[in-house]
Short mmCIF file of C-alpha atoms in Angstrom, two decimals:
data_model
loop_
_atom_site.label_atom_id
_atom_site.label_comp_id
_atom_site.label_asym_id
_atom_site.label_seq_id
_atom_site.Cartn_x
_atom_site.Cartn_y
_atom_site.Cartn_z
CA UNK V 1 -29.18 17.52 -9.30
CA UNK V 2 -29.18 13.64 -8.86
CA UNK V 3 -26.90 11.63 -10.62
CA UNK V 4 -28.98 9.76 -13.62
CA UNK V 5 -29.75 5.91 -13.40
CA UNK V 6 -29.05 4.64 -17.55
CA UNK V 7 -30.84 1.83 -18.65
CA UNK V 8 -29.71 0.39 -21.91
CA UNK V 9 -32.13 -1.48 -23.78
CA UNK V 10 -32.72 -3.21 -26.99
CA UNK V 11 -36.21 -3.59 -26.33
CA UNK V 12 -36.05 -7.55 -25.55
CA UNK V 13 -38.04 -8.39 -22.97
CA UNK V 14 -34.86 -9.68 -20.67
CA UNK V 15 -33.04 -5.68 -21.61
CA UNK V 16 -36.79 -4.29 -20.38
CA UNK V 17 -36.85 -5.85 -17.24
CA UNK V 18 -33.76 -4.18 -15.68
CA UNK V 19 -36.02 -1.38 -15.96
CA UNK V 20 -37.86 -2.50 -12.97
CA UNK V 21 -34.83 -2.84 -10.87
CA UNK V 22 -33.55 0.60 -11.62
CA UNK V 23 -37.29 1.70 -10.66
CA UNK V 24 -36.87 0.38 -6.90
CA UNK V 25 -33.57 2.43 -7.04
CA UNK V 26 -35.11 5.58 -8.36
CA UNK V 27 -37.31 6.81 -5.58
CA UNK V 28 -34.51 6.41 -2.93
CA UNK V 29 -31.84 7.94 -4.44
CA UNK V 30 -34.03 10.64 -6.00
CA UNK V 31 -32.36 9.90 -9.55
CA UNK V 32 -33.99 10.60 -12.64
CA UNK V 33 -33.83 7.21 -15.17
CA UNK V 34 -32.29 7.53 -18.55
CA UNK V 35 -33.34 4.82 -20.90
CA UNK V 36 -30.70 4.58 -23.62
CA UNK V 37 -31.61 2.34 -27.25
CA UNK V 38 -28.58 1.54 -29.43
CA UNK V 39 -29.24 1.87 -32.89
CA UNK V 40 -26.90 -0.80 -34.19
CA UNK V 41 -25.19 -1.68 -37.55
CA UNK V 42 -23.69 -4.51 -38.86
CA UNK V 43 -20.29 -2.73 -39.78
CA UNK V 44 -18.30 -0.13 -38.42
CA UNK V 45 -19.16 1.84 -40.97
CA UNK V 46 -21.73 4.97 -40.27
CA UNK V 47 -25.22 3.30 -41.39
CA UNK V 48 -26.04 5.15 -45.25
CA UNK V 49 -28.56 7.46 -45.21
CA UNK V 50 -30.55 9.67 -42.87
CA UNK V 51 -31.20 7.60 -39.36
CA UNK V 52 -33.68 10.27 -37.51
CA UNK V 53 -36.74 8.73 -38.59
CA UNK V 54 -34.90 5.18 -36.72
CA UNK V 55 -34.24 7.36 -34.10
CA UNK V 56 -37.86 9.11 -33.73
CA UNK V 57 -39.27 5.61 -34.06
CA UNK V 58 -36.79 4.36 -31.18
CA UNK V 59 -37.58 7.25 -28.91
CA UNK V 60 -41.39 6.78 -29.18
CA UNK V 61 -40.98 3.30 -28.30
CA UNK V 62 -38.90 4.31 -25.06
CA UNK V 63 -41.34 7.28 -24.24
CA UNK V 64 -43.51 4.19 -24.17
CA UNK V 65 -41.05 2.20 -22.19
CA UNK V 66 -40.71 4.97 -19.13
CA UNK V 67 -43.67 6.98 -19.21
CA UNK V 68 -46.88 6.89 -17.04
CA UNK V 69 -45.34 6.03 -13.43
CA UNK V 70 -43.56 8.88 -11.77
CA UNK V 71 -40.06 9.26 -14.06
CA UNK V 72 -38.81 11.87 -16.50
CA UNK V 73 -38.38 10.30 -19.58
CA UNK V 74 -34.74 10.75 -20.76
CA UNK V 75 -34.57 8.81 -24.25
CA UNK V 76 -31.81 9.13 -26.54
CA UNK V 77 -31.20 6.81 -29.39
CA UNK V 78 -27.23 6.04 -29.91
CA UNK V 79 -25.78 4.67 -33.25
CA UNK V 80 -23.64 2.14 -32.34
CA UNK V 81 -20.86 0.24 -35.00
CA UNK V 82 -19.84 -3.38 -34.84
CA UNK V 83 -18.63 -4.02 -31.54
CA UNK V 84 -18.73 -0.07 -30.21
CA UNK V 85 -21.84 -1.16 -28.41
CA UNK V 86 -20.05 -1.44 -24.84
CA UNK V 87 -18.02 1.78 -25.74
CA UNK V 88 -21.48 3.43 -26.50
CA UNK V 89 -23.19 2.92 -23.47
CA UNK V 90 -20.07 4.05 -21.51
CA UNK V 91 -19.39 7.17 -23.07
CA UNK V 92 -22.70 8.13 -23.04
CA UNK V 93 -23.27 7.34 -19.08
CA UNK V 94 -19.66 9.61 -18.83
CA UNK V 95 -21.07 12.84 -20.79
CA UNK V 96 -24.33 12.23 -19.04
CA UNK V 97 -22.99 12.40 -15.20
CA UNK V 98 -24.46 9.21 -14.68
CA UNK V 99 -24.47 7.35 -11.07
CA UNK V 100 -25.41 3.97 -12.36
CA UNK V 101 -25.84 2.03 -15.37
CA UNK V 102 -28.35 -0.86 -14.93
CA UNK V 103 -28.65 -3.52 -17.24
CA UNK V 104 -28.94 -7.31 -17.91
CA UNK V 105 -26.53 -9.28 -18.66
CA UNK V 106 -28.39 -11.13 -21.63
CA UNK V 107 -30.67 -9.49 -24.46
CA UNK V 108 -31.74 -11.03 -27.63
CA UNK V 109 -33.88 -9.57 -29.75
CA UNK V 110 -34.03 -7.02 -33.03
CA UNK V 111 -31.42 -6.63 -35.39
CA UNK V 112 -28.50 -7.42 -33.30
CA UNK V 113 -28.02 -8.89 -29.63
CA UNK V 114 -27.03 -5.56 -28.08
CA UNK V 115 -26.85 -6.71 -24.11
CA UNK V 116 -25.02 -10.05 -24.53
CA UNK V 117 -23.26 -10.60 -21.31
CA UNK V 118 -19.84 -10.09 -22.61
CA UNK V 119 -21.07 -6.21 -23.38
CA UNK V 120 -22.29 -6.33 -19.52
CA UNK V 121 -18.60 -7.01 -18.83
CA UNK V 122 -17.23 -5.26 -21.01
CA UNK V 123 -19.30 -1.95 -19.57
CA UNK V 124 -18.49 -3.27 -15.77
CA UNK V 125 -14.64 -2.94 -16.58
CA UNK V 126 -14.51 0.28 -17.92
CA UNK V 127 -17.72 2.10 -16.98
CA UNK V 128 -16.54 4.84 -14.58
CA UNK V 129 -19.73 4.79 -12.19
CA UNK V 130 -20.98 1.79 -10.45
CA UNK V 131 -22.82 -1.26 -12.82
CA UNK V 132 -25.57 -3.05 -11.84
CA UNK V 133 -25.64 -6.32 -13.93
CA UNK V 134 -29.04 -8.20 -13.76
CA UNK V 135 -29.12 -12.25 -14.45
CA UNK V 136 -31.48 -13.25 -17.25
CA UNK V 137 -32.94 -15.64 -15.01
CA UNK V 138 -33.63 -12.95 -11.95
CA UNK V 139 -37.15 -12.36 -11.65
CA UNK V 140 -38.46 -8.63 -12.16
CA UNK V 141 -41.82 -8.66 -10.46
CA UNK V 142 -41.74 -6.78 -6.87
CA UNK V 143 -38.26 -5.45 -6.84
CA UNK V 144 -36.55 -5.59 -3.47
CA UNK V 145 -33.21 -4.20 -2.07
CA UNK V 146 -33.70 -5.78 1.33
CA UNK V 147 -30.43 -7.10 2.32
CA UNK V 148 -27.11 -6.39 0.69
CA UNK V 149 -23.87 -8.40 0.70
CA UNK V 150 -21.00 -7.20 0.49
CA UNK V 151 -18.09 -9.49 -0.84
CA UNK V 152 -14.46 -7.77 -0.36
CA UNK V 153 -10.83 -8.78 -0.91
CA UNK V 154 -9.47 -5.85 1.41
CA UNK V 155 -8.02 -4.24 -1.67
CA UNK V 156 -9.30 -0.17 -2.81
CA UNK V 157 -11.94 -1.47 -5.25
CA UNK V 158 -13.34 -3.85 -2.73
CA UNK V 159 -13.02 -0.65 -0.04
CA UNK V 160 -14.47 1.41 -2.88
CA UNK V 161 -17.16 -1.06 -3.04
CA UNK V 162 -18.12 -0.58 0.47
CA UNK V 163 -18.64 2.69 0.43
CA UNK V 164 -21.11 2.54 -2.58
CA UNK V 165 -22.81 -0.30 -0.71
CA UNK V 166 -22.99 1.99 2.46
CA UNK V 167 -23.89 5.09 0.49
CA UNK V 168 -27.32 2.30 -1.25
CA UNK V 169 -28.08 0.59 2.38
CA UNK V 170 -29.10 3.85 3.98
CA UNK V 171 -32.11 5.31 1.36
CA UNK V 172 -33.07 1.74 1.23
CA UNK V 173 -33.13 0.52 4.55
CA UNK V 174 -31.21 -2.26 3.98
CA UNK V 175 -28.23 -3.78 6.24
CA UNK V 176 -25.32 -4.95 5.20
CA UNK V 177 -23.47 -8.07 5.31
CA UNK V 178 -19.18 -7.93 4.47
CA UNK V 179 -17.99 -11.67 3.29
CA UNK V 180 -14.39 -12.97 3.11
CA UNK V 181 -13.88 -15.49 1.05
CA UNK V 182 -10.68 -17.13 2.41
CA UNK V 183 -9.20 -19.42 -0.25
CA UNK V 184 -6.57 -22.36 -0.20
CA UNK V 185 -3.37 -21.24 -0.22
CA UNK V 186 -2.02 -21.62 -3.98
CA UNK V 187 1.15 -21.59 -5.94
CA UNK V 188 1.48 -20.49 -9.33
CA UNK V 189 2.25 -17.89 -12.11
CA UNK V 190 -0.74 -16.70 -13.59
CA UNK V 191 0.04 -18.51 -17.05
CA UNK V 192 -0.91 -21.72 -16.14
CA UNK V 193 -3.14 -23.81 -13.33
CA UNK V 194 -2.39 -22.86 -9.77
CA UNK V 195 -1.06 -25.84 -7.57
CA UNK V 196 -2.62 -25.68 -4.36
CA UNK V 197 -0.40 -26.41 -1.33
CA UNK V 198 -1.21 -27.69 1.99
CA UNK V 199 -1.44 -25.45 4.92
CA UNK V 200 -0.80 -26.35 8.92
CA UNK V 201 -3.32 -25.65 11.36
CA UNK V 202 -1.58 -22.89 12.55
CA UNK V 203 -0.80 -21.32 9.08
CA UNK V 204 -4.93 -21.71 8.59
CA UNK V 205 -6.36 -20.21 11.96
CA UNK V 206 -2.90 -17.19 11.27
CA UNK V 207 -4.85 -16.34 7.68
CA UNK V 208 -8.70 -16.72 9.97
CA UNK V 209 -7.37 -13.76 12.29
CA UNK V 210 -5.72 -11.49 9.77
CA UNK V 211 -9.04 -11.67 7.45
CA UNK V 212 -11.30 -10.96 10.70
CA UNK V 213 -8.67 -8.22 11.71
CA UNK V 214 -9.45 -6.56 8.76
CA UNK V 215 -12.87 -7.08 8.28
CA UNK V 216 -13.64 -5.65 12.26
CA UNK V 217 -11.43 -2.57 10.38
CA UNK V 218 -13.68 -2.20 8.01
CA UNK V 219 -16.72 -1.88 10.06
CA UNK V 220 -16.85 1.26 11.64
CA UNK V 221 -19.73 1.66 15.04
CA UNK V 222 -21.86 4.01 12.58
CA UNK V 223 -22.02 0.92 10.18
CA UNK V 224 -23.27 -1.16 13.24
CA UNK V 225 -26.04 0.90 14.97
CA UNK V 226 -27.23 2.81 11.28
CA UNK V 227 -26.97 -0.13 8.93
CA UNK V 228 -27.00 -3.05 10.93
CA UNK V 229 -23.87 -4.28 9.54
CA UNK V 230 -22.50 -7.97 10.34
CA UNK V 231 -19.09 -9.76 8.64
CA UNK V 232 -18.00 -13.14 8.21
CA UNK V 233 -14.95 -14.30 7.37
CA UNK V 234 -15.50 -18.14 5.32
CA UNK V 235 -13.35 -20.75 3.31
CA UNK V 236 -13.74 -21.41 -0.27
CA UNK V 237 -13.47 -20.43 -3.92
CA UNK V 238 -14.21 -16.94 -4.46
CA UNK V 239 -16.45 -16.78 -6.74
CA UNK V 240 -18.48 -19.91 -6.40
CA UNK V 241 -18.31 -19.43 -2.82
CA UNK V 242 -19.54 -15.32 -3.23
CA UNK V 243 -22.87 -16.78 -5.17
CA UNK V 244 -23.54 -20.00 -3.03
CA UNK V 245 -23.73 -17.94 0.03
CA UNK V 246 -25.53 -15.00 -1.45
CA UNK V 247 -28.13 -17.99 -2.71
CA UNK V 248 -28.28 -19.37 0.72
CA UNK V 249 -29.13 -16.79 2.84
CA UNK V 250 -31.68 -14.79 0.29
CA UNK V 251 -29.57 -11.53 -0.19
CA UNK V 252 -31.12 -9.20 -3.17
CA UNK V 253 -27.66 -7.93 -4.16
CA UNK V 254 -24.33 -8.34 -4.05
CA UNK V 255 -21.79 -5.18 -4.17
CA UNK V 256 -18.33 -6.17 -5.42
CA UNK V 257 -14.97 -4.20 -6.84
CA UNK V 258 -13.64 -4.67 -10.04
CA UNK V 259 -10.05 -4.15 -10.69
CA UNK V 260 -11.07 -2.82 -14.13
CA UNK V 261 -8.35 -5.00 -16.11
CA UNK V 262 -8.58 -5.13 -20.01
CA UNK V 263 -6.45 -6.71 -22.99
CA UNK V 264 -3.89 -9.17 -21.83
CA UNK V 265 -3.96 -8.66 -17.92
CA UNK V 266 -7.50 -9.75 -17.82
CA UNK V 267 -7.24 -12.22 -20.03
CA UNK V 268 -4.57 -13.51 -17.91
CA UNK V 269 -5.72 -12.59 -13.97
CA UNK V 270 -9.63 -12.72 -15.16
CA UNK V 271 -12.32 -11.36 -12.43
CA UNK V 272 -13.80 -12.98 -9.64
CA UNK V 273 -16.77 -10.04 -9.89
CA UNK V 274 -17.03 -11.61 -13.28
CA UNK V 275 -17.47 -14.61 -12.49
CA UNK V 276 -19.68 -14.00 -9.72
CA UNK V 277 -22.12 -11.85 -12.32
CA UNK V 278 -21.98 -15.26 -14.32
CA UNK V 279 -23.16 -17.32 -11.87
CA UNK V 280 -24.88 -15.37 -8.91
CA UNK V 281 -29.07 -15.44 -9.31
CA UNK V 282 -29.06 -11.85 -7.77
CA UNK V 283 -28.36 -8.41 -9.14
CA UNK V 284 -24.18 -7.74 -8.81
CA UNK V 285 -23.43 -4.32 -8.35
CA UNK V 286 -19.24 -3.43 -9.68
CA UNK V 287 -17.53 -0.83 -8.87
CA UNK V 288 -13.93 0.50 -9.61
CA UNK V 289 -11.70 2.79 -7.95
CA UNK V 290 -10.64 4.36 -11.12
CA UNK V 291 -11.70 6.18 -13.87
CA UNK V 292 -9.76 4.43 -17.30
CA UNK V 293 -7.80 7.57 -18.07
CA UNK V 294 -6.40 7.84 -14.48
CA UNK V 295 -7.24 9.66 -11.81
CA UNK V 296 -9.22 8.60 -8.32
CA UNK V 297 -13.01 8.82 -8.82
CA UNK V 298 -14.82 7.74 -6.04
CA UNK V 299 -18.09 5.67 -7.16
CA UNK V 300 -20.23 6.26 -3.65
CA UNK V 301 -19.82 10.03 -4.05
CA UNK V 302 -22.44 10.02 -6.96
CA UNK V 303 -25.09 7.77 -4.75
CA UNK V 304 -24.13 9.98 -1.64
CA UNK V 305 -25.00 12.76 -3.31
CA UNK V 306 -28.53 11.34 -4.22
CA UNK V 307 -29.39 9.68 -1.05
CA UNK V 308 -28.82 12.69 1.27
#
């Protein structure tokens, strides 16, 4: 059976609309969408008293949600405590099997603001399937997947990344487009700004090669003649760079790996796929080459699975 698609909602209109971009994932992988409401409280505490008529009321309202065009409803209502919301919607795509979560990165509405965008990055680094993250400000009307970029680092989330992208380009139809973001050469210690250093001509055009070496790697003859894949190798800033050019050239979504970093080391390396989910106007997809507790989990196999 398909891997499941999750949806988490609050029932804002912003958490509603990544509804209609898991839709125009649905058909093509032949996934079955699982609309998930957290039911949450202001404490940790377990909320006092019995909850199933909350949760009856917050199922009809998703039967309402999914119904009528060609999905399963799967709605289940999850009590969530305090700040458990991201560690909700995780666990819950984990015991479901699920191949995706989708979901937006802002959502305001009810009794608490469920799909703020820190929860969205919160669920991107320690999700253990592949996160689509929605903008607030990306339209939802007519849904399109028709070209994909794919922004990589050469490192095995960035590879991992590839192979979900590859595994979403063929059900769709859509080709692919590998970006190298070749930054200024930098100096520093991760505790404090970077000093950027100059770099000779030679030094520069050394770094061009490499990246291109490894990008013409990457791209294997099926990826050419199957999914019409191209690569670029260009100078910048990551991130900014990563959204400007997916801007520019009118790509629907952007596939990127996640080193899945919490506590301390991410508040001290950060995340360019962060960033980019901050800034870019079109759908991110994340992906990470681990599951938290250890162990190699491949993200594509999930979407493989689907599409074939």
């Amino acid at each position: 059976m398909p891997a499941p698609i999750v949806v988490p909602t609050d029932f804002s209109p912003p958490s509603l609309a990544a509804l209609a971009f898991a839709r125009a994932l649905a058909p093509a992988l032949g996934a079955p969408l699982h609309l998930l409401h957290l039911v949450a409280t202001s404490s940790r505490r377990p909320p006092r008293g019995d909850v199933r008529p909350i949760a009856a009321a917050a199922r009809r309202r998703l039967q309402d949600a999914l119904g009528g065009e060609g999905c399963t409803p799967h709605a289940l209502p999850v009590v969530a405590h305090g700040d458990e919301t991201a560690e909700a919607i995780t666990e819950y795509a984990r015991s479901s099997g699920a191949g995706l979560i989708v979901m937006r990165t802002h959502g305001r509405s009810g009794v608490a603001p469920l799909l703020m965008g820190s929860v969205a990055e919160k669920v991107v680094r320690t999700a253990g399937c592949p996160v689509l993250t929605i903008h607030r400000t990306a339209p939802a009307p007519a849904v399109r997947f028709r070209r994909i970029l794919v922004a990589t680092d050469f490192s095995a989330p960035s590879d991992a990344a590839l192979d979900c992208a590859r595994a979403l380009a063929a059900p769709l139809g859509a080709p692919l487009h590998l970006l190298h973001v070749l930054e200024d050469t930098r100096v520093g210690d991760g505790m404090g700004p970077d000093v950027f250093v100059a770099e000779s001509p030679e030094g520069r055009s050394a770094r061009l090669r490499e990246a291109r070496v490894q990008l013409a790697h990457r791209v294997t003859d099926d990826d050419r003649a199957r999914l019409r894949t191209t690569a670029e190798v260009i100078y910048g800033a990551s991130a900014r760079s990563i959204a400007d050019y997916a801007a520019d050239n009118e790509f629907d979504l952007i596939v990127m790996g996640t080193h899945g970093r919490t506590g301390l080391a991410h508040l001290l390396v950060g995340s360019v796929t962060e960033q980019v989910i901050r800034t870019a106007a079109c759908p991110v997809l994340a992906t990470r080459h681990a599951w938290p507790g250890g162990g190699v989990a491949h993200p594509a196999h999930a979407a493989a699975g689907a599409a074939a």
